[in-house]
mmCIF file of C-alpha atoms (C1' of nucleotides) in Angstrom:
data_model
loop_
_atom_site.group_PDB
_atom_site.id
_atom_site.type_symbol
_atom_site.label_atom_id
_atom_site.label_comp_id
_atom_site.label_asym_id
_atom_site.label_seq_id
_atom_site.Cartn_x
_atom_site.Cartn_y
_atom_site.Cartn_z
ATOM 1 C CA MET J 21 73.405 32.453 60.870
ATOM 2 C CA SER J 22 76.237 30.326 59.614
ATOM 3 C CA GLU J 23 78.499 30.755 62.650
ATOM 4 C CA ILE J 24 78.224 29.792 66.263
ATOM 5 C CA ILE J 25 78.678 33.452 67.131
ATOM 6 C CA THR J 26 75.443 35.443 66.984
ATOM 7 C CA TYR J 27 75.181 39.043 65.811
ATOM 8 C CA LYS J 28 74.084 39.912 69.303
ATOM 9 C CA GLU J 29 77.463 38.856 70.603
ATOM 10 C CA VAL J 30 79.329 40.614 67.814
ATOM 11 C CA LEU J 31 77.436 43.861 68.406
ATOM 12 C CA ASN J 32 77.957 43.601 72.132
ATOM 13 C CA HIS J 33 81.646 43.120 71.675
ATOM 14 C CA LYS J 34 81.757 46.344 69.660
ATOM 15 C CA GLY J 35 79.813 48.197 72.332
ATOM 16 C CA LEU J 36 76.766 48.477 70.060
ATOM 17 C CA LYS J 37 73.253 47.828 71.250
ATOM 18 C CA ASN J 38 71.495 44.774 69.929
ATOM 19 C CA THR J 39 68.459 46.201 68.177
ATOM 20 C CA ARG J 40 65.907 44.537 65.939
ATOM 21 C CA HIS J 41 66.815 46.837 63.044
ATOM 22 C CA ARG J 42 70.499 46.083 63.175
ATOM 23 C CA ASN J 43 69.725 42.415 63.315
ATOM 24 C CA SER J 44 67.300 42.425 60.423
ATOM 25 C CA ILE J 45 69.720 44.400 58.247
ATOM 26 C CA LEU J 46 72.600 42.048 59.062
ATOM 27 C CA GLU J 47 70.422 39.002 58.448
ATOM 28 C CA LEU J 48 69.244 40.390 55.141
ATOM 29 C CA LEU J 49 72.792 41.073 53.988
ATOM 30 C CA GLU J 50 73.761 37.588 55.093
ATOM 31 C CA THR J 51 71.163 35.918 52.927
ATOM 32 C CA SER J 52 71.783 38.190 49.951
ATOM 33 C CA THR J 53 73.949 36.835 47.164
ATOM 34 C CA GLN J 54 75.067 40.332 46.241
ATOM 35 C CA PRO J 55 75.704 43.812 47.630
ATOM 36 C CA LEU J 56 72.584 45.911 48.178
ATOM 37 C CA THR J 57 71.757 49.620 48.127
ATOM 38 C CA ALA J 58 70.134 51.322 51.114
ATOM 39 C CA ASP J 59 66.950 51.514 49.111
ATOM 40 C CA GLN J 60 66.939 47.836 48.209
ATOM 41 C CA ILE J 61 67.369 47.021 51.883
ATOM 42 C CA TYR J 62 64.489 49.308 52.743
ATOM 43 C CA LEU J 63 62.181 47.654 50.222
ATOM 44 C CA ALA J 64 63.187 44.160 51.273
ATOM 45 C CA LEU J 65 62.455 44.912 54.923
ATOM 46 C CA VAL J 66 59.153 46.588 54.179
ATOM 47 C CA ASN J 67 58.305 43.455 52.220
ATOM 48 C CA GLN J 68 58.977 41.447 55.353
ATOM 49 C CA LYS J 69 56.424 43.660 57.134
ATOM 50 C CA ILE J 70 59.210 45.289 59.101
ATOM 51 C CA SER J 71 58.514 48.939 59.815
ATOM 52 C CA ILE J 72 61.719 50.919 59.480
ATOM 53 C CA ASN J 73 62.771 54.371 58.347
ATOM 54 C CA LEU J 74 65.159 54.904 55.450
ATOM 55 C CA SER J 75 67.305 57.248 57.512
ATOM 56 C CA THR J 76 67.646 54.549 60.141
ATOM 57 C CA ILE J 77 68.927 52.217 57.466
ATOM 58 C CA TYR J 78 71.567 54.729 56.423
ATOM 59 C CA ARG J 79 72.551 55.241 60.020
ATOM 60 C CA VAL J 80 72.723 51.525 60.776
ATOM 61 C CA LEU J 81 74.728 50.879 57.622
ATOM 62 C CA ASN J 82 77.206 53.579 58.497
ATOM 63 C CA THR J 83 77.779 52.336 62.040
ATOM 64 C CA LEU J 84 78.206 48.801 60.745
ATOM 65 C CA VAL J 85 80.756 50.017 58.209
ATOM 66 C CA GLU J 86 82.601 51.962 60.903
ATOM 67 C CA ASN J 87 82.730 48.837 63.017
ATOM 68 C CA GLY J 88 83.944 46.680 60.178
ATOM 69 C CA LEU J 89 80.903 44.415 60.022
ATOM 70 C CA ILE J 90 79.970 45.410 56.507
ATOM 71 C CA ILE J 91 81.738 46.906 53.491
ATOM 72 C CA LYS J 92 80.818 49.899 51.362
ATOM 73 C CA THR J 93 81.324 49.815 47.616
ATOM 74 C CA ASN J 94 80.062 51.806 44.705
ATOM 75 C CA THR J 95 79.296 51.032 41.124
ATOM 76 C CA VAL J 96 80.844 52.700 38.134
ATOM 77 C CA SER J 97 77.750 52.608 35.959
ATOM 78 C CA ASP J 98 75.253 54.304 38.235
ATOM 79 C CA ASN J 99 76.266 56.350 41.232
ATOM 80 C CA LYS J 100 74.919 54.207 43.994
ATOM 81 C CA THR J 101 76.446 53.007 47.196
ATOM 82 C CA LEU J 102 76.341 49.286 47.798
ATOM 83 C CA PHE J 103 76.718 47.420 51.068
ATOM 84 C CA GLU J 104 77.759 43.850 51.655
ATOM 85 C CA LEU J 105 78.633 41.709 54.645
ATOM 86 C CA ASN J 106 82.332 41.737 55.460
ATOM 87 C CA SER J 107 83.267 38.125 55.051
ATOM 88 C CA PHE J 108 86.897 38.932 55.821
ATOM 89 C CA GLU J 109 87.765 36.980 52.721
ATOM 90 C CA HIS J 110 89.411 38.622 49.778
ATOM 91 C CA LYS J 111 86.823 38.831 46.976
ATOM 92 C CA HIS J 112 86.390 40.557 43.650
ATOM 93 C CA HIS J 113 83.278 41.613 41.789
ATOM 94 C CA LEU J 114 82.238 40.317 38.431
ATOM 95 C CA VAL J 115 79.602 42.738 37.135
ATOM 96 C CA CYS J 116 77.193 41.909 34.315
ATOM 97 C CA MET J 117 76.657 44.967 32.124
ATOM 98 C CA GLU J 118 73.233 43.741 31.043
ATOM 99 C CA CYS J 119 71.442 42.652 34.203
ATOM 100 C CA LYS J 120 73.807 44.472 36.636
ATOM 101 C CA LYS J 121 74.053 41.349 38.759
ATOM 102 C CA ILE J 122 77.241 40.965 40.739
ATOM 103 C CA THR J 123 79.023 37.666 41.193
ATOM 104 C CA MET J 124 81.829 37.181 43.673
ATOM 105 C CA VAL J 125 85.104 35.632 42.646
ATOM 106 C CA ASP J 126 87.716 34.699 45.184
ATOM 107 C CA GLU J 127 90.737 33.986 43.071
ATOM 108 C CA CYS J 128 93.143 36.901 43.023
ATOM 109 C CA PRO J 129 96.341 37.165 40.999
ATOM 110 C CA PHE J 130 97.965 40.022 42.819
ATOM 111 C CA GLU J 131 100.737 39.342 45.231
ATOM 112 C CA GLU J 132 103.300 39.593 42.447
ATOM 113 C CA TYR J 133 101.851 42.741 40.952
ATOM 114 C CA GLU J 134 101.637 44.548 44.278
ATOM 115 C CA LYS J 135 105.248 43.782 45.031
ATOM 116 C CA LYS J 136 106.242 45.309 41.729
ATOM 117 C CA LEU J 137 104.235 48.463 42.415
ATOM 118 C CA LYS J 138 105.774 48.836 45.814
ATOM 119 C CA GLU J 139 109.247 48.809 44.334
ATOM 120 C CA LYS J 140 108.507 50.950 41.315
ATOM 121 C CA MET J 141 106.277 53.620 42.813
ATOM 122 C CA GLY J 142 107.426 53.637 46.414
ATOM 123 C CA TYR J 143 103.896 52.939 47.594
ATOM 124 C CA THR J 144 102.963 50.990 50.665
ATOM 125 C CA ILE J 145 100.140 48.837 49.368
ATOM 126 C CA LEU J 146 97.225 48.364 51.738
ATOM 127 C CA GLY J 147 94.692 46.707 49.469
ATOM 128 C CA HIS J 148 92.902 46.870 46.180
ATOM 129 C CA LYS J 149 89.551 46.693 44.506
ATOM 130 C CA LEU J 150 88.924 44.948 41.252
ATOM 131 C CA GLU J 151 85.742 45.046 39.243
ATOM 132 C CA ILE J 152 85.450 43.059 36.068
ATOM 133 C CA TYR J 153 82.760 43.959 33.572
ATOM 134 C CA GLY J 154 81.176 41.602 31.145
ATOM 135 C CA VAL J 155 78.016 39.804 30.145
ATOM 136 C CA CYS J 156 76.890 36.823 32.161
ATOM 137 C CA LYS J 157 75.958 33.506 30.628
ATOM 138 C CA SER J 158 72.199 33.897 30.840
ATOM 139 C CA CYS J 159 72.209 37.425 29.425
ATOM 140 C CA ARG J 160 74.378 36.327 26.547
ATOM 141 C CA GLU J 161 72.016 33.451 25.799
ATOM 142 C CA LYS J 162 69.015 35.767 25.864
ATOM 143 C CA GLU J 163 70.760 38.057 23.432
ATOM 144 C CA ASN J 164 71.698 35.267 21.079
ATOM 145 C CA ASN J 165 68.040 34.452 20.642
ATOM 146 C CA GLY J 166 67.725 37.855 19.060
ATOM 147 C CA LYS J 167 70.700 39.404 17.324
ATOM 148 C CA SER J 168 74.119 38.926 18.838
ATOM 149 C CA ILE J 169 75.732 42.267 19.527
ATOM 150 C CA VAL J 170 78.399 41.235 21.998
ATOM 151 C CA MET Y 9 98.697 69.985 23.448
ATOM 152 C CA SER Y 10 100.972 67.031 23.022
ATOM 153 C CA GLU Y 11 99.705 65.909 19.613
ATOM 154 C CA ILE Y 12 99.688 67.410 16.170
ATOM 155 C CA ILE Y 13 95.932 66.973 16.164
ATOM 156 C CA THR Y 14 94.117 69.847 17.901
ATOM 157 C CA TYR Y 15 90.966 69.480 19.941
ATOM 158 C CA LYS Y 16 89.248 71.611 17.371
ATOM 159 C CA GLU Y 17 89.821 68.917 14.798
ATOM 160 C CA VAL Y 18 88.802 66.136 17.150
ATOM 161 C CA LEU Y 19 85.573 67.915 18.066
ATOM 162 C CA ASN Y 20 84.836 68.671 14.439
ATOM 163 C CA HIS Y 21 85.329 65.084 13.508
ATOM 164 C CA LYS Y 22 82.744 64.084 16.127
ATOM 165 C CA GLY Y 23 80.316 66.703 14.824
ATOM 166 C CA LEU Y 24 80.709 68.800 17.965
ATOM 167 C CA LYS Y 25 81.098 72.546 17.906
ATOM 168 C CA ASN Y 26 84.431 73.979 18.931
ATOM 169 C CA THR Y 27 83.546 76.155 21.890
ATOM 170 C CA ARG Y 28 85.793 77.956 24.326
ATOM 171 C CA HIS Y 29 84.358 75.986 27.255
ATOM 172 C CA ARG Y 30 84.951 72.602 25.681
ATOM 173 C CA ASN Y 31 88.464 73.620 24.886
ATOM 174 C CA SER Y 32 89.277 74.950 28.323
ATOM 175 C CA ILE Y 33 87.910 71.812 29.982
ATOM 176 C CA LEU Y 34 89.886 69.546 27.668
ATOM 177 C CA GLU Y 35 93.025 71.589 28.166
ATOM 178 C CA LEU Y 36 92.604 71.513 31.908
ATOM 179 C CA LEU Y 37 92.160 67.746 31.920
ATOM 180 C CA GLU Y 38 95.191 67.427 29.702
ATOM 181 C CA THR Y 39 97.444 69.289 32.099
ATOM 182 C CA SER Y 40 96.023 67.548 35.162
ATOM 183 C CA THR Y 41 98.030 64.686 36.584
ATOM 184 C CA GLN Y 42 94.892 63.095 37.940
ATOM 185 C CA PRO Y 43 91.139 62.701 37.415
ATOM 186 C CA LEU Y 44 89.064 65.691 38.517
ATOM 187 C CA THR Y 45 85.538 66.205 39.800
ATOM 188 C CA ALA Y 46 83.144 68.602 38.079
ATOM 189 C CA ASP Y 47 83.552 70.924 40.993
ATOM 190 C CA GLN Y 48 87.336 70.888 40.890
ATOM 191 C CA ILE Y 49 87.153 71.745 37.204
ATOM 192 C CA TYR Y 50 84.781 74.583 37.972
ATOM 193 C CA LEU Y 51 87.072 76.047 40.619
ATOM 194 C CA ALA Y 52 90.146 75.678 38.432
ATOM 195 C CA LEU Y 53 88.488 77.537 35.565
ATOM 196 C CA VAL Y 54 87.139 80.287 37.780
ATOM 197 C CA ASN Y 55 90.690 80.643 39.045
ATOM 198 C CA GLN Y 56 91.793 81.192 35.470
ATOM 199 C CA LYS Y 57 89.245 84.039 35.273
ATOM 200 C CA ILE Y 58 87.094 81.946 32.971
ATOM 201 C CA SER Y 59 83.397 82.607 33.486
ATOM 202 C CA ILE Y 60 81.513 79.346 33.224
ATOM 203 C CA ASN Y 61 78.480 77.759 34.794
ATOM 204 C CA LEU Y 62 78.675 74.516 36.753
ATOM 205 C CA SER Y 63 75.826 73.000 34.775
ATOM 206 C CA THR Y 64 77.733 73.711 31.585
ATOM 207 C CA ILE Y 65 80.639 71.766 32.986
ATOM 208 C CA TYR Y 66 78.446 68.778 33.683
ATOM 209 C CA ARG Y 67 76.930 68.981 30.226
ATOM 210 C CA VAL Y 68 80.303 69.334 28.515
ATOM 211 C CA LEU Y 69 81.726 66.450 30.531
ATOM 212 C CA ASN Y 70 78.827 64.218 29.606
ATOM 213 C CA THR Y 71 79.069 64.938 25.889
ATOM 214 C CA LEU Y 72 82.794 64.351 26.003
ATOM 215 C CA VAL Y 73 82.227 61.018 27.750
ATOM 216 C CA GLU Y 74 79.605 60.046 25.182
ATOM 217 C CA ASN Y 75 82.039 60.849 22.434
ATOM 218 C CA GLY Y 76 84.831 58.899 24.044
ATOM 219 C CA LEU Y 77 87.144 61.852 24.626
ATOM 220 C CA ILE Y 78 87.123 61.505 28.390
ATOM 221 C CA ILE Y 79 86.439 58.741 30.903
ATOM 222 C CA LYS Y 80 84.153 58.699 33.912
ATOM 223 C CA THR Y 81 85.220 57.033 37.138
ATOM 224 C CA ASN Y 82 84.145 57.249 40.726
ATOM 225 C CA THR Y 83 85.845 57.151 44.065
ATOM 226 C CA VAL Y 84 85.269 54.567 46.735
ATOM 227 C CA SER Y 85 85.732 56.881 49.678
ATOM 228 C CA ASP Y 86 83.400 59.738 48.845
ATOM 229 C CA ASN Y 87 80.568 59.550 46.360
ATOM 230 C CA LYS Y 88 81.937 61.740 43.629
ATOM 231 C CA THR Y 89 82.339 61.283 39.925
ATOM 232 C CA LEU Y 90 85.795 61.795 38.476
ATOM 233 C CA PHE Y 91 86.725 62.635 34.908
ATOM 234 C CA GLU Y 92 89.990 62.075 33.092
ATOM 235 C CA LEU Y 93 91.213 62.369 29.536
ATOM 236 C CA ASN Y 94 90.852 59.162 27.564
ATOM 237 C CA SER Y 95 94.392 58.333 26.634
ATOM 238 C CA PHE Y 96 93.188 55.132 24.954
ATOM 239 C CA GLU Y 97 95.797 53.312 26.972
ATOM 240 C CA HIS Y 98 94.889 50.756 29.561
ATOM 241 C CA LYS Y 99 95.604 52.284 32.957
ATOM 242 C CA HIS Y 100 94.941 51.560 36.593
ATOM 243 C CA HIS Y 101 94.651 53.852 39.576
ATOM 244 C CA LEU Y 102 96.945 53.846 42.531
ATOM 245 C CA VAL Y 103 95.159 55.758 45.287
ATOM 246 C CA CYS Y 104 96.906 57.186 48.336
ATOM 247 C CA MET Y 105 94.681 56.788 51.396
ATOM 248 C CA GLU Y 106 96.321 59.765 53.113
ATOM 249 C CA CYS Y 107 96.428 62.521 50.539
ATOM 250 C CA LYS Y 108 93.869 60.946 48.149
ATOM 251 C CA LYS Y 109 96.171 61.594 45.214
ATOM 252 C CA ILE Y 110 95.810 59.255 42.290
ATOM 253 C CA THR Y 111 98.744 57.930 40.297
ATOM 254 C CA MET Y 112 98.353 56.106 37.037
ATOM 255 C CA VAL Y 113 100.022 52.773 36.419
ATOM 256 C CA ASP Y 114 100.022 51.170 33.032
ATOM 257 C CA GLU Y 115 101.180 47.658 33.727
ATOM 258 C CA CYS Y 116 98.292 45.240 33.883
ATOM 259 C CA PRO Y 117 98.534 41.553 34.778
ATOM 260 C CA PHE Y 118 95.172 40.428 33.490
ATOM 261 C CA GLU Y 119 94.956 38.609 30.238
ATOM 262 C CA GLU Y 120 95.523 35.288 31.988
ATOM 263 C CA TYR Y 121 93.064 35.973 34.773
ATOM 264 C CA GLU Y 122 90.309 37.087 32.441
ATOM 265 C CA LYS Y 123 90.649 33.950 30.378
ATOM 266 C CA LYS Y 124 90.227 31.874 33.511
ATOM 267 C CA LEU Y 125 87.113 33.769 34.543
ATOM 268 C CA LYS Y 126 85.598 33.338 31.127
ATOM 269 C CA GLU Y 127 85.974 29.598 31.347
ATOM 270 C CA LYS Y 128 84.941 29.201 34.958
ATOM 271 C CA MET Y 129 82.030 31.598 35.195
ATOM 272 C CA GLY Y 130 80.807 31.604 31.607
ATOM 273 C CA TYR Y 131 81.207 35.373 31.429
ATOM 274 C CA THR Y 132 82.079 37.348 28.355
ATOM 275 C CA ILE Y 133 84.657 39.768 29.719
ATOM 276 C CA LEU Y 134 84.450 43.296 28.350
ATOM 277 C CA GLY Y 135 86.827 45.111 30.634
ATOM 278 C CA HIS Y 136 87.830 45.763 34.196
ATOM 279 C CA LYS Y 137 88.669 48.431 36.681
ATOM 280 C CA LEU Y 138 91.395 48.100 39.251
ATOM 281 C CA GLU Y 139 92.084 50.481 42.084
ATOM 282 C CA ILE Y 140 94.966 49.894 44.407
ATOM 283 C CA TYR Y 141 95.013 51.569 47.802
ATOM 284 C CA GLY Y 142 98.062 52.455 49.747
ATOM 285 C CA VAL Y 143 100.193 55.219 51.143
ATOM 286 C CA CYS Y 144 102.424 57.151 48.815
ATOM 287 C CA LYS Y 145 106.080 57.776 49.475
ATOM 288 C CA SER Y 146 105.779 61.368 50.621
ATOM 289 C CA CYS Y 147 102.886 60.658 52.967
ATOM 290 C CA ARG Y 148 104.775 57.771 54.486
ATOM 291 C CA GLU Y 149 107.793 59.952 55.036
ATOM 292 C CA LYS Y 150 105.694 62.661 56.661
ATOM 293 C CA GLU Y 151 104.238 60.046 58.980
ATOM 294 C CA ASN Y 152 107.584 58.647 59.938
ATOM 295 C CA ASN Y 153 108.597 62.034 61.264
ATOM 296 C CA GLY Y 154 105.867 61.542 63.844
ATOM 297 C CA LYS Y 155 104.988 58.041 64.880
ATOM 298 C CA SER Y 156 104.847 55.327 62.245
ATOM 299 C CA ILE Y 157 101.436 53.736 62.139
ATOM 300 C CA VAL Y 158 101.521 52.155 58.710
ATOM 301 C "C1'" DA F 25 59.643 44.575 87.930
ATOM 302 C "C1'" DA F 26 60.580 49.632 88.062
ATOM 303 C "C1'" DT F 27 63.987 53.495 87.033
ATOM 304 C "C1'" DG F 28 67.339 56.151 84.577
ATOM 305 C "C1'" DC F 29 70.076 57.350 80.909
ATOM 306 C "C1'" DA F 30 72.699 56.992 76.872
ATOM 307 C "C1'" DA F 31 72.115 55.171 72.484
ATOM 308 C "C1'" DA F 32 68.957 54.246 68.745
ATOM 309 C "C1'" DT F 33 65.026 55.525 65.982
ATOM 310 C "C1'" DG F 34 61.327 58.162 63.380
ATOM 311 C "C1'" DC F 35 60.192 62.042 61.064
ATOM 312 C "C1'" DA F 36 60.930 66.091 58.599
ATOM 313 C "C1'" DA F 37 63.876 69.267 56.809
ATOM 314 C "C1'" DA F 38 68.497 70.133 54.973
ATOM 315 C "C1'" DT F 39 72.367 69.193 51.968
ATOM 316 C "C1'" DC F 40 75.023 67.786 48.177
ATOM 317 C "C1'" DA F 41 75.983 66.254 43.580
ATOM 318 C "C1'" DT F 42 73.867 65.963 39.383
ATOM 319 C "C1'" DT F 43 70.165 66.701 35.808
ATOM 320 C "C1'" DA F 44 66.417 69.086 33.453
ATOM 321 C "C1'" DT F 45 64.032 73.323 31.729
ATOM 322 C "C1'" DT F 46 63.905 77.369 29.250
ATOM 323 C "C1'" DA F 47 65.326 81.633 27.456
ATOM 324 C "C1'" DT F 48 69.384 83.613 25.405
ATOM 325 C "C1'" DT F 49 73.760 83.438 22.963
ATOM 326 C "C1'" DT F 50 77.136 81.693 19.732
ATOM 327 C "C1'" DG F 51 79.767 78.728 16.252
ATOM 328 C "C1'" DG F 52 80.202 78.059 11.777
ATOM 329 C "C1'" DA F 53 77.918 76.621 7.235
ATOM 330 C "C1'" DG F 54 76.229 78.913 3.319
ATOM 331 C "C1'" DC G 30 76.881 88.886 6.933
ATOM 332 C "C1'" DT G 31 72.827 85.980 7.984
ATOM 333 C "C1'" DC G 32 70.656 82.236 9.853
ATOM 334 C "C1'" DC G 33 69.778 78.224 12.535
ATOM 335 C "C1'" DA G 34 70.922 74.393 15.159
ATOM 336 C "C1'" DA G 35 73.720 73.602 18.913
ATOM 337 C "C1'" DA G 36 75.664 75.372 23.157
ATOM 338 C "C1'" DT G 37 75.298 78.086 27.316
ATOM 339 C "C1'" DA G 38 73.590 80.573 31.646
ATOM 340 C "C1'" DA G 39 70.566 80.801 35.111
ATOM 341 C "C1'" DT G 40 67.494 78.580 37.863
ATOM 342 C "C1'" DA G 41 64.640 75.053 39.424
ATOM 343 C "C1'" DA G 42 64.131 70.137 40.086
ATOM 344 C "C1'" DT G 43 65.620 65.589 41.442
ATOM 345 C "C1'" DG G 44 67.443 61.810 43.991
ATOM 346 C "C1'" DA G 45 70.581 59.965 47.227
ATOM 347 C "C1'" DT G 46 72.302 60.724 51.648
ATOM 348 C "C1'" DT G 47 72.703 63.343 56.138
ATOM 349 C "C1'" DT G 48 71.205 65.976 60.074
ATOM 350 C "C1'" DG G 49 68.437 68.046 63.992
ATOM 351 C "C1'" DC G 50 65.383 67.134 67.291
ATOM 352 C "C1'" DA G 51 61.749 64.857 69.774
ATOM 353 C "C1'" DT G 52 60.528 60.237 71.123
ATOM 354 C "C1'" DT G 53 61.487 55.455 72.067
ATOM 355 C "C1'" DT G 54 64.233 51.531 73.378
ATOM 356 C "C1'" DG G 55 68.078 48.557 75.164
ATOM 357 C "C1'" DC G 56 70.015 47.382 79.103
ATOM 358 C "C1'" DA G 57 72.546 48.222 83.487
ATOM 359 C "C1'" DT G 58 71.294 49.215 88.177
ATOM 360 C "C1'" DT G 59 68.360 49.314 91.923
#
DNA sequence: AATGCAAATGCAAATCATTATTATTTGGAG
DNA sequence: CTCCAAATAATAATGATTTGCATTTGCATT
């Protein structure tokens, strides 16, 4: 836990009960460097000798999304739903097409662009999602040992 | 058909047979102002008194994606796959959170940003996807007739 | 510490989008 | 017109996610 505030307090404040499952899921997402699928969470917890049902994971994830503690995303390549802790910071995803790893980037070049869209299209802009696809350093190096396609 | 080239020719060139189903799906996507789900395509065709099977639609869509004629996307809100004609132009999606309508925008402010990411993260950038969320003009106006939340 | 009750969980079955299988039909080359 | 590979229909299978219902648990109150 990187904050002084514990999940127990956060959950309480939202009127949610402080259960071991909610805590272990939140803790797992906190230590993870990237968004996880429900299934990945399930496997990770089972690995930690925690007995939990997959449907419970889905239910916990959904309540946490509804209460703004975590964020739901989905990938373009495969059709899976990913969950990550809501850091309340504006982040974008850098997705490696080879190893599928996701890296977070926090720089965002958009204020200008959004203003333009607002004027041109008459939209009220609420937010955006940006995913950038590429090949990460280590995958590119692996490939260069063989033939270089990219 | 907005081009001199017919779909028949395009399909031929790709070594694909020119079937009525492929044509009706391509024509439907051409007239559509926004990406469609397999199911929406199915309903639209049935509406046109065209007898077609849903699995055929999926199969046709997948071959068309493989051959670069159409593009696969997916929505953040619900877990559905969307298909749109590949215009071979770089476009982004402007998504209305009220009516879920998608508008295309062609301006893209990214060359600079991608260069930066390449240097900083060591990534080879292949492409990106940007979705912008907001409320479209007509939805905002509808809302203002009641109470204005947004 | 014991009680009560709503909320949370486990388990199994249901649902939904998508894919695979197989028999039948069709486009189009010859 | 004939033939065959490719395309399609119909149906079953799959995999992710949701739901119904019985049981358990958190926690406020006694």
